[in-house]
Amino acid sequence: AASPGPVPAPAGDGDDAVARLQAAQRRGRRRLAVAVAVPASAVFLLAVALQTDLLVATSRSVLAEADYERMQVGEQQNVVAAVLPGRQVPRLLPAVRRAAAADPPPPGSVCEHYAVTADLASDRSGDVYRLCFLDGRLVSKDLLAATGEGTGGR
């Protein structure tokens, strides 16, 4: 009596296992791609939105150079406010942050910051006018350069 040999697998089972393995690998690669692409896209879109908001905010906060030059230290705040733009520049601009650390405003004053230009190609892009008020009067006006060099007008 001969012993029976191994039972042959039904035809197609090996092919089916390979196909399932390949399909699982494709699903895994797709899931990995989605897991990387979705957060990367979200970060990119957030960065674009923040940059756009910064550009819009800056364009709405430009103080004309002629208006800045006409302002005199000692003027009433309501007279100065008549020519100011509706918004100040965002406080996260480098010139604003640097000025607060390097060149503090007069004690007790409240300062406002306005953009010199909204033109990103300009040499003055990022420069800021700082106007400080105390007791309803302009007590200092400064041009804060984005490069860290300030020209005061106190």
PDB file of N, CA, C and O in Angstrom, residues 39-55:
ATOM      1  N   PRO A  39      -2.259  66.074   5.661  1.00  0.00           N
ATOM      2  CA  PRO A  39      -1.686  67.068   6.579  1.00  0.00           C
ATOM      3  C   PRO A  39      -0.768  68.065   5.861  1.00  0.00           C
ATOM      4  O   PRO A  39      -0.775  69.254   6.185  1.00  0.00           O
ATOM      5  N   ALA A  40       0.017  67.594   4.881  1.00  0.00           N
ATOM      6  CA  ALA A  40       0.898  68.510   4.148  1.00  0.00           C
ATOM      7  C   ALA A  40       0.080  69.551   3.403  1.00  0.00           C
ATOM      8  O   ALA A  40       0.428  70.741   3.395  1.00  0.00           O
ATOM      9  N   SER A  41      -1.003  69.134   2.797  1.00  0.00           N
ATOM     10  CA  SER A  41      -1.881  70.076   2.089  1.00  0.00           C
ATOM     11  C   SER A  41      -2.512  71.066   3.061  1.00  0.00           C
ATOM     12  O   SER A  41      -2.630  72.253   2.762  1.00  0.00           O
ATOM     13  N   ALA A  42      -2.927  70.581   4.214  1.00  0.00           N
ATOM     14  CA  ALA A  42      -3.544  71.458   5.213  1.00  0.00           C
ATOM     15  C   ALA A  42      -2.544  72.510   5.698  1.00  0.00           C
ATOM     16  O   ALA A  42      -2.880  73.691   5.824  1.00  0.00           O
ATOM     17  N   VAL A  43      -1.306  72.108   5.940  1.00  0.00           N
ATOM     18  CA  VAL A  43      -0.272  73.051   6.380  1.00  0.00           C
ATOM     19  C   VAL A  43       0.002  74.076   5.275  1.00  0.00           C
ATOM     20  O   VAL A  43       0.122  75.272   5.543  1.00  0.00           O
ATOM     21  N   PHE A  44       0.091  73.610   4.035  1.00  0.00           N
ATOM     22  CA  PHE A  44       0.328  74.520   2.911  1.00  0.00           C
ATOM     23  C   PHE A  44      -0.809  75.531   2.790  1.00  0.00           C
ATOM     24  O   PHE A  44      -0.571  76.734   2.648  1.00  0.00           O
ATOM     25  N   LEU A  45      -2.043  75.063   2.844  1.00  0.00           N
ATOM     26  CA  LEU A  45      -3.189  75.965   2.722  1.00  0.00           C
ATOM     27  C   LEU A  45      -3.242  76.964   3.887  1.00  0.00           C
ATOM     28  O   LEU A  45      -3.578  78.135   3.687  1.00  0.00           O
ATOM     29  N   LEU A  46      -2.921  76.515   5.076  1.00  0.00           N
ATOM     30  CA  LEU A  46      -2.884  77.412   6.228  1.00  0.00           C
ATOM     31  C   LEU A  46      -1.813  78.486   6.040  1.00  0.00           C
ATOM     32  O   LEU A  46      -2.044  79.668   6.311  1.00  0.00           O
ATOM     33  N   ALA A  47      -0.644  78.094   5.559  1.00  0.00           N
ATOM     34  CA  ALA A  47       0.438  79.058   5.316  1.00  0.00           C
ATOM     35  C   ALA A  47       0.022  80.084   4.267  1.00  0.00           C
ATOM     36  O   ALA A  47       0.279  81.279   4.428  1.00  0.00           O
ATOM     37  N   VAL A  48      -0.621  79.633   3.204  1.00  0.00           N
ATOM     38  CA  VAL A  48      -1.085  80.549   2.160  1.00  0.00           C
ATOM     39  C   VAL A  48      -2.131  81.501   2.729  1.00  0.00           C
ATOM     40  O   VAL A  48      -2.095  82.710   2.474  1.00  0.00           O
ATOM     41  N   ALA A  49      -3.057  80.984   3.525  1.00  0.00           N
ATOM     42  CA  ALA A  49      -4.100  81.830   4.116  1.00  0.00           C
ATOM     43  C   ALA A  49      -3.497  82.869   5.059  1.00  0.00           C
ATOM     44  O   ALA A  49      -3.892  84.042   5.028  1.00  0.00           O
ATOM     45  N   LEU A  50      -2.541  82.476   5.875  1.00  0.00           N
ATOM     46  CA  LEU A  50      -1.908  83.416   6.803  1.00  0.00           C
ATOM     47  C   LEU A  50      -1.109  84.482   6.056  1.00  0.00           C
ATOM     48  O   LEU A  50      -1.150  85.661   6.415  1.00  0.00           O
ATOM     49  N   GLN A  51      -0.397  84.070   5.018  1.00  0.00           N
ATOM     50  CA  GLN A  51       0.372  85.042   4.233  1.00  0.00           C
ATOM     51  C   GLN A  51      -0.559  86.017   3.514  1.00  0.00           C
ATOM     52  O   GLN A  51      -0.298  87.211   3.471  1.00  0.00           O
ATOM     53  N   THR A  52      -1.655  85.511   2.983  1.00  0.00           N
ATOM     54  CA  THR A  52      -2.637  86.373   2.316  1.00  0.00           C
ATOM     55  C   THR A  52      -3.236  87.358   3.308  1.00  0.00           C
ATOM     56  O   THR A  52      -3.375  88.551   3.012  1.00  0.00           O
ATOM     57  N   ASP A  53      -3.573  86.886   4.492  1.00  0.00           N
ATOM     58  CA  ASP A  53      -4.131  87.763   5.521  1.00  0.00           C
ATOM     59  C   ASP A  53      -3.121  88.840   5.912  1.00  0.00           C
ATOM     60  O   ASP A  53      -3.479  90.007   6.080  1.00  0.00           O
ATOM     61  N   LEU A  54      -1.859  88.473   6.032  1.00  0.00           N
ATOM     62  CA  LEU A  54      -0.816  89.442   6.366  1.00  0.00           C
ATOM     63  C   LEU A  54      -0.681  90.498   5.265  1.00  0.00           C
ATOM     64  O   LEU A  54      -0.573  91.689   5.548  1.00  0.00           O
ATOM     65  N   LEU A  55      -0.723  90.065   4.010  1.00  0.00           N
ATOM     66  CA  LEU A  55      -0.618  91.014   2.895  1.00  0.00           C
ATOM     67  C   LEU A  55      -1.810  91.967   2.858  1.00  0.00           C
ATOM     68  O   LEU A  55      -1.647  93.170   2.652  1.00  0.00           O
TER      69      LEU A  55
END
